[in-house]
Coordinates of C-alpha atoms and ligand atoms in Angstrom, one line a residue:
X9 CA 20.4 -13.8 4.7
X10 CA 19.8 -13.0 8.5
X11 CA 16.6 -11.3 9.4
X12 CA 17.0 -7.7 10.6
X13 CA 16.8 -9.2 14.4
X14 CA 18.3 -12.2 14.1
X15 CA 18.6 -14.1 17.3
X16 CA 18.3 -11.0 19.8
X17 CA 16.6 -11.4 23.0
X18 CA 13.5 -8.9 23.2
X19 CA 11.7 -8.5 26.5
X20 CA 8.4 -7.0 25.6
X21 CA 6.2 -5.7 28.6
X22 CA 2.5 -5.7 28.8
X23 CA 2.8 -8.0 25.6
X24 CA -0.2 -10.2 26.1
X25 CA -2.6 -7.7 24.3
X26 CA -2.7 -4.7 22.2
X27 CA 0.5 -3.0 21.1
X28 CA 2.8 -5.2 23.0
X29 CA 1.4 -8.0 21.4
X30 CA 1.8 -6.9 18.0
X31 CA 5.5 -5.5 18.8
X32 CA 6.2 -9.0 20.0
X33 CA 4.6 -10.7 16.8
X34 CA 6.6 -8.2 14.7
X35 CA 10.0 -8.7 16.4
X36 CA 9.8 -12.6 16.5
X37 CA 8.8 -12.2 12.8
X38 CA 12.4 -11.1 11.9
X39 CA 14.3 -13.4 14.2
X40 CA 14.1 -12.2 17.5
X41 CA 13.4 -14.6 20.7
X42 CA 10.7 -12.7 22.5
X43 CA 9.6 -12.5 26.3
X44 CA 5.9 -12.1 26.1
X45 CA 5.8 -10.3 29.3
X46 CA 2.2 -10.2 31.3
X47 CA 1.1 -8.9 35.0
X48 CA -1.3 -11.2 36.4
X49 CA -2.6 -14.9 36.2
X50 CA -5.9 -13.4 34.2
X51 CA -3.8 -12.4 31.5
X52 CA -2.0 -15.6 31.3
X53 CA -4.0 -17.3 28.5
X54 CA -3.9 -14.2 26.3
X55 CA -0.3 -14.4 26.9
X56 CA -0.2 -18.1 25.8
X57 CA -2.3 -17.2 22.6
X58 CA 0.7 -14.6 21.4
X59 CA 3.3 -17.2 22.1
X60 CA 1.8 -19.9 20.4
X61 CA 0.9 -17.4 17.4
X62 CA 4.5 -16.7 17.4
X63 CA 5.7 -20.3 17.6
X64 CA 3.3 -21.9 15.1
X65 CA 4.9 -19.4 12.4
X66 CA 8.3 -20.6 13.1
X67 CA 9.2 -17.8 15.6
X68 CA 10.5 -18.0 19.2
X69 CA 8.8 -17.0 22.3
X70 CA 8.1 -17.6 25.9
X71 CA 5.6 -16.1 28.3
X72 CA 7.1 -14.5 31.6
X73 CA 4.7 -13.1 34.5
X74 CA 5.7 -9.8 36.0
X75 CA 4.4 -6.6 37.5
X76 CA 6.5 -3.9 35.9
X77 CA 5.9 -1.9 38.7
X78 CA 7.4 -4.3 41.6
X79 CA 11.4 -4.0 41.5
X80 CA 11.8 -7.7 42.7
X81 CA 9.7 -9.0 40.1
X82 CA 11.5 -7.0 37.2
X83 CA 14.8 -8.0 38.5
X84 CA 14.0 -11.6 38.8
X85 CA 12.4 -11.4 35.0
X86 CA 16.0 -10.0 33.6
X87 CA 17.7 -12.5 35.6
X88 CA 15.7 -15.4 34.3
X89 CA 15.9 -14.0 30.9
X90 CA 19.6 -14.0 31.2
X91 CA 19.8 -17.5 32.6
X92 CA 17.8 -18.7 30.1
X93 CA 19.1 -17.2 26.6
X94 CA 22.5 -15.6 27.8
X95 CA 21.5 -12.0 27.5
X96 CA 19.1 -9.4 26.8
X97 CA 19.4 -7.2 23.6
X98 CA 16.3 -5.4 23.5
X99 CA 13.4 -3.9 25.9
X100 CA 10.5 -2.7 24.6
X101 CA 8.8 -0.5 27.9
X102 CA 5.3 -1.0 26.7
X103 CA 3.1 -2.1 29.6
X104 CA 0.7 0.7 30.6
X105 CA -2.8 1.7 31.7
X106 CA -5.3 4.9 32.2
X107 CA -7.3 5.5 35.5
X108 CA -9.1 8.5 34.4
X109 CA -11.0 11.3 36.1
X110 CA -11.6 14.8 36.2
X111 CA -8.7 16.8 37.9
X112 CA -10.4 17.5 40.9
X113 CA -12.2 14.1 41.5
X114 CA -8.6 12.1 40.8
X115 CA -7.6 10.4 44.1
X116 CA -4.0 9.7 45.2
X117 CA -4.6 6.1 44.3
X118 CA -5.4 6.7 41.0
X119 CA -2.7 9.2 40.4
X120 CA 0.3 6.9 42.2
X121 CA -1.4 3.4 40.4
X122 CA -1.0 5.0 37.0
X123 CA 2.3 6.8 37.6
X124 CA 3.9 3.2 39.4
X125 CA 3.0 1.0 36.1
X126 CA 3.6 3.7 33.3
X127 CA 6.8 5.8 34.6
X128 CA 8.4 3.7 37.5
X129 CA 7.7 0.4 35.8
X130 CA 9.6 1.8 32.8
X131 CA 12.4 2.9 35.3
X132 CA 12.9 -0.5 37.1
X133 CA 12.7 -2.3 33.3
X134 CA 15.3 0.4 31.6
X135 CA 17.6 0.2 34.7
X136 CA 17.8 -3.6 34.9
X137 CA 18.1 -3.6 31.0
X138 CA 21.2 -0.8 30.7
X139 CA 23.2 -3.1 33.6
X140 CA 22.6 -6.2 31.3
X141 CA 23.9 -4.1 28.3
X142 CA 26.7 -2.8 30.4
X143 CA 27.8 -6.5 31.5
X144 CA 27.6 -7.8 28.0
X145 CA 28.7 -5.1 25.6
X146 CA 28.7 -5.0 21.9
X147 CA 28.3 -8.5 20.4
X148 CA 28.4 -9.7 17.1
X149 CA 24.3 -9.3 16.6
X150 CA 24.2 -5.7 16.7
X151 CA 25.8 -2.4 16.2
X152 CA 24.6 -1.3 19.6
X153 CA 25.0 -2.8 23.0
X154 CA 21.6 -2.8 23.5
X155 CA 18.1 -1.2 22.6
X156 CA 15.4 0.4 24.7
X157 CA 12.0 1.5 23.1
X158 CA 9.8 3.2 25.6
X159 CA 6.4 3.2 24.5
X160 CA 5.1 6.7 25.0
X161 CA 2.3 8.4 23.5
X162 CA 1.1 11.7 21.8
X163 CA 0.0 12.9 25.2
X164 CA 3.7 13.3 26.0
X165 CA 3.2 16.6 24.3
X166 CA -0.6 17.0 24.1
X167 CA -2.2 17.9 27.4
X168 CA -5.2 15.8 27.8
X169 CA -7.9 16.6 30.1
X170 CA -9.1 14.3 32.4
X171 CA -6.3 12.4 32.4
X172 CA -3.7 14.0 34.2
X173 CA -2.1 11.2 35.7
X174 CA -1.7 9.7 32.1
X175 CA -0.3 12.5 30.5
X176 CA 2.0 13.4 33.3
X177 CA 3.3 9.6 33.0
X178 CA 3.9 10.0 29.2
X179 CA 5.5 13.6 29.7
X180 CA 7.8 12.0 32.4
X181 CA 8.6 9.2 30.0
X182 CA 10.4 11.6 27.7
X183 CA 12.7 13.1 29.6
X184 CA 13.4 9.4 31.3
X185 CA 14.2 8.2 27.9
X186 CA 16.5 11.1 26.6
X187 CA 18.3 11.1 29.9
X188 CA 19.2 7.8 29.6
X189 CA 19.9 8.1 26.1
X190 CA 22.3 10.8 26.9
X191 CA 24.0 8.9 30.0
X192 CA 24.9 5.7 27.9
X193 CA 25.0 7.0 24.2
X194 CA 29.0 6.9 24.6
X195 CA 28.5 3.0 25.7
X196 CA 26.6 2.4 22.3
X197 CA 23.1 2.3 24.0
X198 CA 20.1 3.6 22.3
X199 CA 17.1 4.6 23.9
X200 CA 14.0 5.8 22.3
X201 CA 10.4 6.2 22.4
X202 CA 7.6 5.6 20.3
X203 CA 4.5 8.0 20.3
X204 CA 1.7 6.3 19.3
X205 CA -1.8 8.4 18.1
X206 CA -4.9 6.5 18.5
X207 CA -4.2 2.5 18.0
X208 CA -7.4 0.4 17.9
X209 CA -6.5 -1.9 21.0
X210 CA -8.3 -2.6 24.5
X211 CA -6.9 0.5 26.3
X212 CA -9.4 2.8 24.0
X213 CA -12.3 0.6 23.3
X214 CA -14.7 3.2 24.0
X215 CA -13.3 5.4 21.4
X216 CA -13.6 3.3 18.3
X217 CA -16.3 1.1 19.5
X218 CA -19.4 2.4 17.7
X219 CA -19.2 4.6 14.5
X220 CA -20.2 7.7 16.3
X221 CA -17.3 7.2 18.2
X222 CA -14.9 6.6 15.7
X223 CA -16.3 9.6 13.3
X224 CA -15.4 11.6 16.6
X225 CA -12.1 10.3 16.8
X226 CA -11.2 10.3 13.2
X227 CA -11.6 14.4 13.6
X228 CA -8.3 14.4 15.1
X229 CA -6.4 12.4 12.8
X230 CA -5.5 14.0 9.6
X231 CA -5.1 10.8 7.7
X232 CA -8.7 9.8 8.7
X233 CA -7.9 6.0 9.6
X234 CA -7.3 4.6 13.0
X235 CA -4.0 3.2 13.6
X236 CA -3.4 -0.7 13.8
X237 CA -0.5 -2.4 16.3
X238 CA 1.0 -3.6 12.8
X239 CA 1.7 0.2 12.3
X240 CA 4.0 0.5 15.9
X241 CA 5.4 -3.0 15.3
X242 CA 6.6 -2.0 12.0
X243 CA 8.3 1.6 13.5
X244 CA 9.6 -0.9 16.7
X245 CA 11.3 -3.2 14.5
X246 CA 13.0 -0.3 12.7
X247 CA 14.4 1.2 15.7
X248 CA 15.4 -1.8 17.5
X249 CA 17.5 -2.6 14.1
X250 CA 20.7 -1.5 13.1
X251 CA 18.8 0.6 10.2
X252 CA 18.0 3.2 13.1
X253 CA 22.1 2.8 14.2
X254 CA 22.2 6.9 14.3
X255 CA 18.8 7.0 15.9
X256 CA 19.5 8.1 19.9
X257 CA 17.2 9.8 22.4
X258 CA 14.1 10.8 19.9
X259 CA 10.6 10.3 20.0
X260 CA 9.4 8.8 16.6
X261 CA 5.4 9.9 16.6
X262 CA 3.3 7.3 14.8
X263 CA 0.3 9.2 14.8
X264 CA -1.3 9.7 11.2
X265 CA -0.7 13.0 11.9
X266 CA -2.5 13.5 15.4
X267 CA 0.2 16.0 16.6
X268 CA -0.3 18.3 13.5
X269 CA -3.0 20.4 15.1
X270 CA -5.9 18.8 12.7
X271 CA -8.3 21.6 14.2
X272 CA -6.4 24.2 11.9
X273 CA -7.4 22.0 8.6
X274 CA -10.6 23.4 8.3
X275 CA -10.2 27.0 9.6
X276 CA -7.8 27.7 6.8
Ligands
NAD310 P1 -3.6 -2.7 26.3 O1 -4.5 -2.3 27.3 O2 -3.7 -3.5 25.3 O3 -1.9 -2.9 26.5 C1 -1.2 -2.6 27.8 C2 -0.7 -4.0 28.5 O4 -0.1 -3.7 29.7 C3 -1.6 -4.9 28.8 O5 -1.3 -5.9 28.2 C4 -1.5 -5.2 30.3 O6 -1.8 -6.6 30.7 C5 -0.3 -4.4 30.4 N1 0.0 -4.0 31.9 C6 -0.8 -3.4 32.6 N2 -0.2 -3.0 34.0 C7 0.8 -3.9 33.6 C8 1.9 -4.2 35.0 N3 1.9 -3.7 36.1 N4 3.0 -4.9 34.4 C9 3.2 -5.7 33.3 N5 2.3 -5.4 32.3 C10 1.1 -4.5 32.5 O7 -3.3 -1.1 25.3 P2 -2.2 -0.9 24.4 O8 -2.8 0.4 23.7 O9 -1.6 -1.9 23.5 O10 -1.2 0.3 25.4 C11 0.2 -0.2 25.2 C12 1.2 0.8 25.6 O11 0.8 2.0 24.7 C13 0.9 1.7 26.7 O12 2.0 2.2 27.6 C14 -0.2 2.9 26.2 O13 0.0 3.9 27.3 C15 0.7 3.1 24.9 N6 -0.4 3.7 24.2 C16 -1.2 3.4 23.5 C17 -2.1 4.3 22.6 C18 -3.4 3.6 21.7 O14 -4.1 4.4 21.0 N7 -3.6 2.6 22.0 C19 -1.7 5.4 22.2 C20 -0.6 5.8 23.1 C21 0.1 5.0 23.7

């Protein structure tokens, strides 16, 4: 029997580490050919390691350097992917970063940098993906003409003191995602977000690197465990598959209950 994403071409941004690497491996394991995007030469070895893990398990992957905040680089990544594989079926808009500062000390550079990668990067990649989905239309690989998964965060709804740029970027992703979904649902393009809670990756190392930090973090998570990249990989595979064919314009929270106001648990 065909695997869930058999022969579908998936571009996954920021896939040399963390959640992106986890999603790349999960999608490749169910038959997708994966473009492991990374932003700078320094991340190339990590991207190659993700690719090698996929190919040594019988999957298909290439690595591709692109800074998602650069319009021409994004266009080139899509053009080269289409030239090599014929099309793009799935975009996972995952690349993201933090530059934290108390609000009164946040520089314009910190603000612009986070918005340019986390929000403008998602816009640029989604626009190229939708252009390709419209060009190709529905193929025999999926009921949809194309799928976009935006990696948001619980901070698309939970305010986050000291992280105004990051929270603003994730709040922006929510309505960017819903608007694209609304605009192209009639073309059978599905656009959804995943909002991870606390997932154990390099981006939040200082939240779990000591037992004291981890215990503090777990107070925010009703399930009392930190998430793993496989939790997000599983959700992404489902959202991209035809099993989720009627799911469009929604955010799937994968957070062990972090958005359930855990502070109320002990207050009765
Ligand atoms: P991570 O730091 O391991 O991954 C981020 C990736 O983005 C890195 O591989 C990095 O190289 C890449 N990247 C950075 N700038 C880029 C650019 N300009 N172009 C292309 N790639 C670029 O951290 P992660 O936790 O895996 O984060 C992945 C996504 O998940 C981010 O969007 C993050 O906001 C989101 N997220 C993570 C958590 C968590 O708890 N880990 C929670 C909510 C949301």
